[in-house]
Amino acid sequence: MSTTTETYDMLLSLVKTRHSVRKFKPDPIPEDTIEKILEVARWAMSGANSQPWEFIVVTDPKTKKELRDAYSEYNTDLIFWMEQQREYSLRHPSYQVKNDPHESLRFNKAKANWHQAPAVIVVLGDGRRQWGTVMGAHTFGRDQSHLTDGLANASFLLHLAIASLGLTSEWVSIHIEEPHKRILDVPDLLKLYLIIPIGYPDVSSRGEGVRRPLKDMVHRERYDMSKYMSNEDVIKYLYSLREATVPVHSASRAVVADEKK
Ligand SMILES: Cc1cc2nc3c(=O)[nH]c(=O)nc-3n(C[C@H](O)[C@H](O)[C@H](O)COP(=O)(O)O)c2cc1C
């Protein structure tokens, strides 16, 4: 067993080097790798230890392509048009494309290549299993917060386990669940939370990502109002965030400047 310092250093290095990749090589990954990744997620925290998660491992190229096509058709379309409401440089990096919107949308839909990854893990949640937690966490008419909290915990452990095995992944948010559920025969009652493609990156490796400095996010004893952002400060923050993260995002998809006209 390593010392506490070694364990901490290993953990810090893992969380700093894990990063999202949005372009994958089709190269297969060893068979027992998926099992190892899932085993880590099994140990996630959840409200009252209710463990609402389930995972579908998809390796069949046809199913992966169907999932990707459904994602482009429903999710990308919705998100793309919503992003058009914002001023160009405030849009999510994926949707900062200057061409005619219809042409840009076609480009965006075609660009997502996560179906090329050798495997994707679909994270599901059964809200009934999460009944084990306090009733206040799923008050009728409000979010089932402990369900999504638990799923997020399991999902992040999947990402960390993937990175620990020298592989890369992407967090593919599912905003419209139904088309994916139909493809995978998922019962209506379940939540289809996330798709995580896993594979070797088809982009150059990168160093540390972008994060706010620790001193800006930590308060001691009481909330320090000097760190509180006014509404106007938040808008300035979002502009500076985009400036820092757009190049990182483009690199993770291997998008070159010429393609973003
Ligand atoms: C709740 C959440 C939603 C996200 N949605 C997406 C997504 O739909 N597509 C994607 O490519 N990345 C998505 N990400 C990944 C973030 O963009 C990424 O983690 C962040 O920019 C930091 O970069 P890094 O993962 O390389 O450190 C999401 C991450 C979280 C936690």
XYZ file of N, CA and C and ligand atoms in Angstrom:
814
model
N 0.857 -1.204 0.000
C 0.000 0.000 0.000
C 0.884 1.242 0.000
N 0.584 2.192 -0.846
C 1.419 3.393 -0.932
C 1.139 4.324 0.245
N 2.025 5.289 0.442
C 1.830 6.235 1.546
C 0.700 7.189 1.180
N 0.235 7.942 2.183
C -0.858 8.889 1.944
C -0.465 9.905 0.883
N 0.773 10.408 0.971
C 1.214 11.425 -0.002
C 1.222 10.846 -1.410
N 1.725 9.634 -1.529
C 1.762 9.010 -2.866
C 0.356 8.827 -3.422
N -0.561 8.408 -2.558
C -1.944 8.189 -3.009
C -2.552 9.511 -3.459
N -2.318 10.559 -2.651
C -2.866 11.874 -3.003
C -2.267 12.362 -4.322
N -0.962 12.245 -4.460
C -0.284 12.724 -5.682
C -0.821 11.980 -6.906
N -1.052 10.684 -6.715
C -1.558 9.861 -7.820
C -2.963 10.340 -8.215
N -3.776 10.589 -7.182
C -5.150 11.041 -7.446
C -5.145 12.402 -8.135
N -4.338 13.331 -7.604
C -4.299 14.682 -8.180
C -3.829 14.628 -9.630
N -2.812 13.820 -9.867
C -2.283 13.712 -11.223
C -3.360 13.119 -12.157
N -4.102 12.156 -11.647
C -5.156 11.534 -12.466
C -6.257 12.547 -12.805
N -6.701 13.314 -11.798
C -7.796 14.259 -12.085
C -7.318 15.410 -12.966
N -6.020 15.714 -12.882
C -5.518 16.811 -13.722
C -5.261 16.365 -15.159
N -4.906 15.121 -15.318
C -4.583 14.672 -16.681
C -5.805 14.115 -17.417
N -6.842 13.701 -16.674
C -8.069 13.268 -17.358
C -8.631 14.450 -18.142
N -8.992 14.236 -19.358
C -9.601 15.331 -20.103
C -10.539 14.779 -21.171
N -11.453 15.626 -21.580
C -12.446 15.207 -22.573
C -11.815 15.179 -23.953
N -12.119 14.114 -24.684
C -11.673 13.992 -26.073
C -12.917 13.802 -26.923
N -12.974 14.484 -28.054
C -14.192 14.429 -28.881
C -13.917 13.881 -30.280
N -12.785 13.220 -30.422
C -12.474 12.539 -31.689
C -11.689 11.273 -31.347
N -12.255 10.137 -31.742
C -11.689 8.852 -31.314
C -11.202 8.018 -32.485
N -10.165 7.226 -32.204
C -9.731 6.222 -33.175
C -10.603 4.983 -33.004
N -10.812 4.215 -34.063
C -11.659 3.015 -33.917
C -10.930 1.837 -33.267
N -9.636 1.984 -32.973
C -8.857 0.853 -32.436
C -9.557 0.191 -31.250
N -9.628 -1.138 -31.264
C -10.325 -1.820 -30.163
C -9.588 -1.663 -28.834
N -10.341 -1.795 -27.753
C -9.707 -1.763 -26.430
C -9.797 -3.160 -25.818
N -8.831 -3.499 -24.961
C -8.817 -4.855 -24.413
C -10.148 -5.218 -23.741
N -10.496 -6.508 -23.834
C -11.820 -6.960 -23.385
C -12.107 -6.720 -21.912
N -11.079 -6.944 -21.076
C -11.365 -6.803 -19.641
C -11.365 -5.342 -19.188
N -11.035 -4.437 -20.098
C -10.947 -3.023 -19.722
C -12.316 -2.467 -19.312
N -13.337 -2.793 -20.070
C -14.677 -2.272 -19.776
C -15.126 -2.733 -18.384
N -14.855 -3.991 -18.117
C -15.222 -4.568 -16.813
C -14.540 -3.792 -15.680
N -13.262 -3.478 -15.895
C -12.507 -2.751 -14.863
C -13.092 -1.360 -14.648
N -13.472 -0.712 -15.741
C -14.033 0.640 -15.668
C -15.357 0.601 -14.893
N -16.208 -0.366 -15.231
C -17.519 -0.472 -14.588
C -17.382 -0.807 -13.100
N -16.380 -1.598 -12.782
C -16.185 -1.998 -11.383
C -15.913 -0.772 -10.508
N -15.195 0.216 -11.052
C -14.937 1.442 -10.273
C -16.255 2.185 -10.034
N -17.077 2.306 -11.076
C -18.339 3.052 -10.955
C -19.291 2.402 -9.960
N -19.196 1.097 -9.823
C -20.066 0.365 -8.882
C -19.928 0.915 -7.472
N -18.762 1.529 -7.191
C -18.471 1.985 -5.834
C -18.816 3.457 -5.612
N -19.589 4.041 -6.528
C -19.957 5.461 -6.386
C -20.842 5.679 -5.156
N -20.856 6.927 -4.698
C -21.743 7.293 -3.581
C -23.151 7.546 -4.134
N -24.159 7.272 -3.316
C -25.541 7.605 -3.720
C -26.372 7.808 -2.465
N -27.462 8.579 -2.602
C -28.331 8.859 -1.455
C -28.808 7.570 -0.824
N -28.531 7.406 0.487
C -28.935 6.212 1.250
C -28.407 4.919 0.614
N -27.342 5.047 -0.136
C -26.710 3.890 -0.813
C -27.700 3.159 -1.718
N -28.606 3.926 -2.359
C -29.658 3.297 -3.159
C -29.164 2.767 -4.506
N -28.006 3.238 -4.972
C -27.356 2.719 -6.193
C -28.319 2.634 -7.379
N -28.810 3.788 -7.839
C -29.838 3.768 -8.886
C -29.312 3.430 -10.281
N -27.999 3.360 -10.449
C -27.421 3.267 -11.788
C -27.465 1.878 -12.410
N -27.505 1.901 -13.752
C -27.305 0.701 -14.566
C -26.531 1.163 -15.793
N -25.874 0.258 -16.441
C -25.024 0.639 -17.572
C -25.308 -0.270 -18.761
N -25.385 0.321 -19.951
C -25.448 -0.513 -21.166
C -24.127 -0.289 -21.915
N -23.422 -1.370 -22.174
C -22.173 -1.284 -22.932
C -22.507 -1.575 -24.392
N -22.215 -0.634 -25.259
C -22.528 -0.823 -26.681
C -21.232 -0.853 -27.484
N -21.025 -1.958 -28.209
C -19.838 -2.064 -29.069
C -20.229 -2.315 -30.529
N -21.479 -2.699 -30.751
C -21.940 -2.992 -32.118
C -21.923 -1.693 -32.943
N -21.128 -1.667 -34.032
C -20.991 -0.423 -34.811
C -22.336 0.128 -35.291
N -23.259 -0.775 -35.632
C -24.557 -0.324 -36.154
C -25.338 0.417 -35.055
N -25.338 -0.142 -33.859
C -26.078 0.504 -32.756
C -25.419 1.825 -32.372
N -24.088 1.837 -32.355
C -23.386 3.092 -32.004
C -23.747 4.184 -33.011
N -23.797 3.795 -34.283
C -24.122 4.771 -35.337
C -25.572 5.256 -35.171
N -26.464 4.333 -34.836
C -27.871 4.729 -34.626
C -27.984 5.717 -33.471
N -27.215 5.446 -32.420
C -27.244 6.360 -31.262
C -26.713 7.733 -31.646
N -25.612 7.733 -32.383
C -25.014 9.007 -32.811
C -25.980 9.761 -33.733
N -26.607 9.047 -34.648
C -27.532 9.714 -35.576
C -28.731 10.298 -34.822
N -29.215 9.546 -33.836
C -30.347 10.044 -33.031
C -29.900 11.276 -32.246
N -28.682 11.220 -31.752
C -28.135 12.360 -30.989
C -28.083 13.602 -31.877
N -27.567 13.435 -33.088
C -27.461 14.576 -34.016
C -28.849 15.093 -34.380
N -29.733 14.172 -34.656
C -31.064 14.546 -35.142
C -31.872 15.306 -34.084
N -31.778 14.849 -32.837
C -32.619 15.446 -31.790
C -31.831 16.404 -30.901
N -30.778 15.895 -30.264
C -30.048 16.735 -29.298
C -29.316 17.888 -29.976
N -28.496 17.561 -30.980
C -27.691 18.619 -31.603
C -28.592 19.684 -32.213
N -29.660 19.243 -32.843
C -30.560 20.190 -33.490
C -31.139 21.183 -32.461
N -31.641 20.630 -31.364
C -32.244 21.479 -30.329
C -31.210 22.449 -29.746
N -30.068 21.899 -29.356
C -29.045 22.720 -28.696
C -28.526 23.773 -29.668
N -28.337 23.367 -30.921
C -27.818 24.313 -31.916
C -28.726 25.537 -32.006
N -30.024 25.273 -32.161
C -30.932 26.415 -32.354
C -31.085 27.235 -31.086
N -31.012 26.584 -29.942
C -31.054 27.368 -28.689
C -29.840 28.277 -28.579
N -28.680 27.765 -28.994
C -27.447 28.567 -28.897
C -27.492 29.791 -29.809
N -28.316 29.716 -30.862
C -28.405 30.863 -31.777
C -28.982 32.095 -31.084
N -29.602 31.887 -29.908
C -30.155 33.043 -29.178
C -29.053 33.922 -28.618
N -27.843 33.327 -28.463
C -26.775 34.069 -27.794
C -25.873 34.767 -28.795
N -25.248 35.796 -28.307
C -24.228 36.508 -29.074
C -23.121 35.489 -29.404
N -22.536 35.592 -30.596
C -21.613 34.574 -31.108
C -20.579 34.082 -30.086
N -19.805 35.016 -29.480
C -18.697 34.540 -28.646
C -19.152 34.027 -27.279
N -20.429 34.187 -26.956
C -20.932 33.597 -25.706
C -21.508 32.200 -25.930
N -21.658 31.811 -27.193
C -22.209 30.485 -27.455
C -21.265 29.387 -26.978
N -21.824 28.225 -26.689
C -20.992 27.071 -26.354
C -19.981 26.868 -27.487
N -18.725 26.482 -27.140
C -17.698 26.337 -28.178
C -18.114 25.495 -29.380
N -18.919 24.475 -29.152
C -19.335 23.615 -30.271
C -20.161 24.366 -31.294
N -20.782 25.451 -30.863
C -21.763 26.107 -31.732
C -21.317 27.494 -32.172
N -20.015 27.759 -32.024
C -19.463 29.011 -32.523
C -19.003 28.794 -33.963
N -19.947 28.746 -34.854
C -19.623 28.522 -36.255
C -20.264 29.657 -37.030
N -19.463 30.328 -37.877
C -19.937 31.585 -38.444
C -20.712 31.474 -39.758
N -20.678 30.284 -40.352
C -21.361 30.124 -41.642
C -22.862 30.367 -41.529
N -23.520 30.236 -42.636
C -24.973 30.186 -42.653
C -25.420 29.110 -41.643
N -26.389 29.413 -40.772
C -26.724 28.468 -39.694
C -27.064 27.060 -40.176
N -27.748 26.944 -41.302
C -28.125 25.596 -41.756
C -26.896 24.786 -42.157
N -25.962 25.495 -42.801
C -24.724 24.823 -43.214
C -23.915 24.441 -41.968
N -23.865 25.364 -40.989
C -23.133 25.098 -39.746
C -23.731 23.913 -39.006
N -25.055 23.855 -38.999
C -25.722 22.760 -38.299
C -25.373 21.429 -38.962
N -25.379 21.417 -40.283
C -25.016 20.180 -41.013
C -23.596 19.768 -40.649
N -22.691 20.767 -40.590
C -21.294 20.514 -40.241
C -21.206 19.919 -38.827
N -21.951 20.531 -37.906
C -21.928 20.088 -36.517
C -22.426 18.668 -36.354
N -23.515 18.368 -37.056
C -24.087 17.022 -36.953
C -23.115 15.975 -37.493
N -22.442 16.347 -38.580
C -21.536 15.390 -39.210
C -20.243 15.246 -38.409
N -19.898 16.295 -37.661
C -18.589 16.321 -36.990
C -18.519 15.331 -35.813
N -19.648 15.161 -35.107
C -19.617 14.277 -33.926
C -19.184 12.881 -34.371
N -18.064 12.424 -33.863
C -17.595 11.123 -34.347
C -17.502 10.091 -33.232
N -18.243 10.322 -32.120
C -18.058 9.415 -30.987
C -18.529 7.987 -31.254
N -19.299 7.789 -32.335
C -19.685 6.405 -32.667
C -18.485 5.604 -33.169
N -17.397 6.321 -33.535
C -16.176 5.620 -33.978
C -15.431 4.987 -32.807
N -15.709 5.488 -31.592
C -15.038 4.921 -30.417
C -15.397 3.440 -30.323
N -14.457 2.589 -29.893
C -14.735 1.146 -29.888
C -15.886 0.737 -28.968
N -16.131 1.548 -27.927
C -17.240 1.209 -27.016
C -17.858 2.484 -26.469
N -19.146 2.427 -26.197
C -19.763 3.515 -25.441
C -20.515 2.898 -24.261
N -20.453 3.603 -23.138
C -21.230 3.175 -21.971
C -22.398 4.151 -21.827
N -23.601 3.611 -21.774
C -24.790 4.434 -21.565
C -25.168 4.301 -20.089
N -25.269 5.437 -19.412
C -25.579 5.426 -17.976
C -27.076 5.657 -17.787
N -27.712 4.712 -17.101
C -29.160 4.779 -16.862
C -29.428 4.868 -15.367
N -30.612 5.385 -15.025
C -30.983 5.398 -13.614
C -32.404 4.909 -13.423
N -32.602 4.146 -12.364
C -33.949 3.710 -12.017
C -34.389 4.512 -10.795
N -35.276 5.475 -11.031
C -35.725 6.367 -9.955
C -36.392 5.623 -8.817
N -36.960 4.448 -9.099
C -37.630 3.685 -8.027
C -36.615 3.137 -7.044
N -35.463 2.738 -7.572
C -34.439 2.229 -6.657
C -33.979 3.352 -5.724
N -34.044 4.584 -6.247
C -33.604 5.721 -5.460
C -34.626 6.122 -4.391
N -35.790 5.427 -4.352
C -36.762 5.678 -3.287
C -36.149 5.421 -1.909
N -35.048 4.698 -1.893
C -34.390 4.417 -0.619
C -33.963 5.677 0.109
N -33.801 6.766 -0.607
C -33.292 7.977 0.033
C -34.420 8.771 0.698
N -34.076 9.859 1.355
C -35.101 10.659 2.051
C -36.137 11.181 1.049
N -37.392 11.235 1.466
C -38.472 11.653 0.574
C -38.241 13.061 0.026
N -37.606 13.903 0.822
C -37.378 15.297 0.408
C -36.524 15.412 -0.841
N -35.792 14.350 -1.189
C -34.919 14.409 -2.366
C -35.678 14.129 -3.652
N -36.928 13.689 -3.544
C -37.728 13.555 -4.766
C -39.169 13.951 -4.500
N -39.307 15.148 -3.964
C -40.643 15.681 -3.714
C -41.393 15.780 -5.034
N -42.629 15.347 -5.028
C -43.423 15.320 -6.248
C -43.427 16.697 -6.916
N -43.177 16.721 -8.215
C -43.196 17.982 -8.950
C -41.853 18.677 -8.964
N -40.903 18.156 -8.205
C -39.558 18.738 -8.239
C -38.603 17.682 -8.790
N -37.352 18.116 -9.055
C -36.391 17.159 -9.602
C -36.126 16.015 -8.629
N -35.814 14.850 -9.212
C -35.360 13.748 -8.358
C -33.868 13.949 -8.152
N -33.507 14.902 -7.292
C -32.112 15.321 -7.235
C -31.159 14.187 -6.852
N -31.593 13.298 -5.947
C -30.655 12.242 -5.553
C -30.453 11.212 -6.657
N -31.404 11.117 -7.580
C -31.200 10.215 -8.716
C -30.081 10.764 -9.604
N -30.210 12.034 -10.008
C -29.191 12.580 -10.916
C -27.857 12.794 -10.201
N -27.899 13.097 -8.893
C -26.637 13.230 -8.145
C -25.878 11.899 -8.165
N -26.610 10.817 -7.899
C -25.974 9.493 -7.872
C -25.431 9.114 -9.238
N -26.207 9.431 -10.282
C -25.769 9.084 -11.643
C -24.531 9.889 -12.027
N -24.493 11.149 -11.588
C -23.315 11.984 -11.881
C -22.074 11.424 -11.185
N -22.256 10.980 -9.944
C -21.117 10.402 -9.211
C -20.584 9.162 -9.923
N -21.501 8.280 -10.317
C -21.075 7.049 -11.003
C -20.411 7.410 -12.336
N -20.969 8.407 -13.006
C -20.424 8.792 -14.317
C -19.011 9.341 -14.185
N -18.805 10.162 -13.161
C -17.457 10.732 -13.027
C -16.442 9.640 -12.674
N -16.866 8.686 -11.871
C -15.947 7.574 -11.573
C -15.608 6.807 -12.850
N -16.598 6.658 -13.744
C -16.311 5.993 -15.029
C -15.222 6.766 -15.770
N -15.383 8.103 -15.833
C -14.390 8.920 -16.537
C -12.996 8.782 -15.910
N -12.965 8.778 -14.580
C -11.660 8.660 -13.906
C -11.028 7.292 -14.161
N -11.855 6.259 -14.088
C -11.337 4.901 -14.312
C -10.797 4.782 -15.734
N -11.512 5.379 -16.689
C -11.079 5.345 -18.091
C -9.702 5.999 -18.213
N -9.553 7.177 -17.583
C -8.267 7.897 -17.649
C -7.162 7.089 -16.971
N -7.515 6.415 -15.866
C -6.485 5.660 -15.132
C -5.948 4.507 -15.975
N -6.736 4.074 -16.968
C -6.319 2.952 -17.825
C -5.682 3.444 -19.128
N -5.389 4.744 -19.176
C -4.697 5.304 -20.346
C -5.613 5.533 -21.537
N -6.923 5.551 -21.278
C -7.877 5.785 -22.362
C -8.517 7.158 -22.195
N -9.342 7.558 -23.162
C -9.998 8.858 -23.074
C -11.499 8.697 -23.284
N -12.231 9.750 -22.929
C -13.690 9.668 -22.975
C -14.291 11.037 -23.214
N -15.593 11.015 -23.475
C -16.342 12.261 -23.674
C -17.625 12.161 -22.851
N -18.094 13.281 -22.359
C -19.356 13.325 -21.603
C -20.426 13.790 -22.584
N -21.196 12.882 -23.131
C -22.206 13.244 -24.132
C -23.556 13.400 -23.424
N -23.886 14.642 -23.107
C -25.137 14.915 -22.378
C -26.344 14.553 -23.228
N -27.282 13.881 -22.611
C -28.511 13.529 -23.322
C -29.644 14.425 -22.813
N -30.061 15.331 -23.661
C -31.144 16.244 -23.270
C -32.499 15.691 -23.695
N -32.503 14.904 -24.756
C -33.763 14.277 -25.203
C -33.525 12.770 -25.178
N -34.111 12.116 -24.199
C -33.797 10.701 -23.950
C -34.474 9.735 -24.919
N -35.701 10.070 -25.311
C -36.580 9.068 -25.930
C -36.000 8.349 -27.149
N -35.391 9.079 -28.118
C -34.911 8.336 -29.292
C -33.846 7.300 -28.936
N -33.015 7.618 -27.953
C -31.966 6.677 -27.545
C -32.571 5.480 -26.812
N -33.605 5.771 -26.027
C -34.267 4.674 -25.309
C -34.900 3.690 -26.288
N -35.480 4.231 -27.353
C -36.117 3.339 -28.347
C -35.070 2.429 -28.976
N -33.909 2.983 -29.304
C -32.858 2.173 -29.950
C -32.380 1.058 -29.022
N -32.305 1.372 -27.720
C -31.701 0.421 -26.773
C -32.737 -0.388 -25.981
N -34.037 -0.249 -26.333
C -35.110 -0.963 -25.623
C -35.128 -0.642 -24.126
N -34.879 0.583 -23.763
C -34.874 0.966 -22.344
C -36.316 1.233 -21.895
N -36.754 0.615 -20.787
C -38.126 0.849 -20.303
C -38.386 2.343 -20.033
N -39.639 2.759 -20.281
C -40.006 4.177 -20.148
C -39.654 4.767 -18.790
N -39.811 3.981 -17.757
C -39.662 4.494 -16.393
C -38.222 4.884 -16.060
N -37.289 4.337 -16.795
C -35.888 4.606 -16.472
C -35.423 5.932 -17.056
N -34.379 6.472 -16.452
C -33.773 7.698 -16.978
C -32.539 7.322 -17.778
N -32.455 7.831 -19.007
C -31.233 7.623 -19.784
C -30.418 8.899 -19.610
N -29.382 8.783 -18.820
C -28.697 9.972 -18.288
C -27.569 10.467 -19.170
N -26.725 9.542 -19.628
C -25.476 9.983 -20.253
C -24.932 8.917 -21.196
N -24.214 9.377 -22.224
C -23.465 8.447 -23.085
C -21.984 8.772 -22.920
N -21.191 7.749 -22.658
C -19.738 7.951 -22.488
C -18.981 7.099 -23.520
N -18.525 7.720 -24.600
C -17.664 6.976 -25.531
C -16.267 6.794 -24.899
N -15.679 5.657 -25.197
C -14.361 5.333 -24.636
C -13.428 4.923 -25.765
N -12.219 5.418 -25.755
C -11.284 4.962 -26.778
C -9.975 5.706 -26.729
N -9.191 5.488 -27.777
C -7.909 6.185 -27.894
C -8.150 7.484 -28.653
N -7.488 8.557 -28.221
C -7.749 9.859 -28.847
C -7.211 9.941 -30.269
N -7.974 10.610 -31.122
C -7.502 10.887 -32.477
C -7.126 12.375 -32.562
N -6.662 12.918 -31.441
C -6.202 14.310 -31.371
C -4.886 14.298 -30.597
N -4.103 15.384 -30.724
C -2.831 15.405 -29.990
C -3.111 15.491 -28.495
N -2.208 14.909 -27.721
C -2.410 14.923 -26.273
C -2.210 16.342 -25.766
N -2.831 16.640 -24.640
C -2.737 18.001 -24.127
C -2.293 17.993 -22.676
N -1.917 19.161 -22.174
C -1.517 19.260 -20.769
C -2.737 19.535 -19.904
N -2.512 20.328 -18.877
C -3.604 20.648 -17.961
C -4.718 21.416 -18.663
N -5.919 21.253 -18.190
C -7.049 21.976 -18.773
C -7.208 23.364 -18.167
N -8.420 23.863 -18.183
C -8.696 25.214 -17.696
C -9.566 25.102 -16.449
N -9.114 25.652 -15.340
C -9.943 25.701 -14.140
C -9.733 27.033 -13.427
N -10.765 27.488 -12.704
C -10.616 28.713 -11.912
C -9.595 28.470 -10.803
N -8.877 29.549 -10.375
C -7.926 29.363 -9.268
C -8.665 28.984 -7.985
N -8.006 28.190 -7.178
C -8.625 27.708 -5.935
C -9.070 28.862 -5.043
N -8.246 29.905 -4.970
C -8.563 31.012 -4.049
C -9.875 31.707 -4.430
N -10.251 31.629 -5.696
C -11.508 32.276 -6.129
C -12.744 31.494 -5.706
N -12.567 30.210 -5.420
C -13.756 29.381 -5.136
C -13.861 28.945 -3.683
N -12.814 29.253 -2.898
C -12.828 28.774 -1.512
C -13.053 29.941 -0.546
N -13.928 29.728 0.408
C -14.195 30.717 1.454
C -13.828 30.079 2.787
N -13.395 30.880 3.720
C -13.039 30.353 5.036
C -14.003 30.872 6.080
N -14.576 29.969 6.814
C -15.487 30.244 7.939
C -16.819 30.862 7.505
N -16.786 31.904 6.664
C -18.003 32.569 6.193
C -17.839 32.886 4.709
N -18.952 33.151 4.063
C -18.873 33.544 2.653
C -18.167 34.883 2.552
N -17.134 34.948 1.732
C -16.359 36.186 1.563
C -16.960 36.980 0.405
N -17.657 38.090 0.765
C -18.386 38.845 -0.261
C -17.473 39.474 -1.308
N -16.171 39.590 -0.997
C -15.276 40.167 -2.016
C -15.152 39.207 -3.214
N -15.565 37.955 -3.005
C -15.496 36.976 -4.109
C -16.836 36.827 -4.830
N -17.827 37.524 -4.349
C -19.173 37.408 -4.933
C -19.217 38.168 -6.261
N -19.782 37.544 -7.272
C -19.868 38.196 -8.590
C -21.210 38.892 -8.746
N -21.170 40.107 -9.249
C -22.428 40.769 -9.613
C -22.932 40.097 -10.889
N -24.159 40.383 -11.265
C -24.691 39.794 -12.497
C -23.835 40.206 -13.693
N -23.381 41.463 -13.661
C -22.542 41.942 -14.766
C -21.192 41.209 -14.776
N -20.646 40.971 -13.557
C -19.370 40.224 -13.467
C -19.511 38.835 -14.097
N -20.682 38.226 -13.904
C -20.881 36.875 -14.435
C -20.764 36.891 -15.962
N -21.342 37.914 -16.585
C -21.265 37.987 -18.053
C -19.797 38.160 -18.486
N -19.067 39.017 -17.753
C -17.636 39.184 -18.085
C -16.889 37.873 -17.902
N -17.251 37.164 -16.823
C -16.621 35.863 -16.567
C -16.873 34.900 -17.730
N -18.106 34.896 -18.222
C -18.438 33.963 -19.309
C -17.662 34.289 -20.583
N -17.488 35.577 -20.854
C -16.671 35.949 -22.022
C -15.229 35.455 -21.842
N -14.665 35.676 -20.636
C -13.255 35.271 -20.453
C -13.134 33.746 -20.432
N -14.180 33.072 -19.894
C -14.163 31.600 -19.900
C -14.107 31.078 -21.336
N -14.966 31.634 -22.180
C -15.002 31.191 -23.576
C -13.657 31.425 -24.258
N -13.069 32.586 -23.981
C -11.771 32.889 -24.594
C -10.747 31.806 -24.255
N -10.803 31.337 -22.985
C -9.836 30.322 -22.550
C -10.212 28.923 -23.033
N -11.509 28.624 -23.100
C -11.885 27.227 -23.347
C -12.174 26.889 -24.816
N -12.480 27.892 -25.629
C -12.781 27.580 -27.038
C -11.596 26.868 -27.719
N -10.349 27.367 -27.560
C -9.236 26.645 -28.216
C -9.066 25.216 -27.682
N -9.307 25.029 -26.381
C -9.158 23.686 -25.787
C -10.222 22.754 -26.373
N -11.438 23.274 -26.477
C -12.536 22.480 -27.018
C -12.271 22.119 -28.476
N -11.807 23.116 -29.257
C -11.518 22.850 -30.677
C -10.454 21.774 -30.810
N -9.420 21.853 -29.955
C -8.346 20.849 -30.024
C -8.880 19.464 -29.688
N -9.844 19.399 -28.786
C -10.371 18.083 -28.375
C -11.196 17.439 -29.482
N -11.613 18.246 -30.468
C -12.380 17.696 -31.612
C -11.570 17.733 -32.885
N -10.319 18.213 -32.751
C -9.440 18.382 -33.917
C -10.094 19.281 -34.958
N -10.766 20.340 -34.485
C -11.353 21.306 -35.418
C -10.295 22.360 -35.692
N -10.002 22.600 -36.953
C -9.009 23.626 -37.264
C -9.730 24.947 -37.538
N -8.989 26.045 -37.370
C -9.599 27.371 -37.456
C -10.417 27.546 -38.742
N -9.920 27.014 -39.858
C -10.591 27.190 -41.151
C -12.016 26.633 -41.161
N -12.219 25.566 -40.350
C -13.531 24.936 -40.341
C -14.558 25.740 -39.569
N -14.080 26.747 -38.793
C -15.000 27.498 -37.920
C -15.456 28.804 -38.547
N -15.363 28.888 -39.867
C -15.757 30.143 -40.514
C -17.245 30.390 -40.360
C -22.789 18.112 -16.689
C -21.778 18.038 -17.810
C -22.228 18.115 -19.110
C -21.329 18.017 -20.181
N -21.812 17.939 -21.462
C -20.950 17.666 -22.463
C -21.434 17.361 -23.776
O -22.642 17.264 -24.019
N -20.542 17.130 -24.764
C -19.195 17.150 -24.523
O -18.430 16.918 -25.452
N -18.694 17.433 -23.291
C -19.543 17.669 -22.257
N -19.061 17.864 -20.980
C -17.599 17.927 -20.760
C -17.141 19.339 -20.399
O -17.235 20.197 -21.510
C -15.697 19.264 -19.912
O -15.639 18.398 -18.809
C -15.153 20.619 -19.478
O -15.080 21.494 -20.597
C -13.751 20.515 -18.878
O -12.870 19.918 -19.813
P -12.091 18.562 -19.496
O -13.123 17.474 -19.295
O -11.253 18.319 -20.723
O -11.289 18.796 -18.260
C -19.936 17.931 -19.913
C -19.489 17.832 -18.584
C -20.407 17.839 -17.547
C -19.903 17.606 -16.143
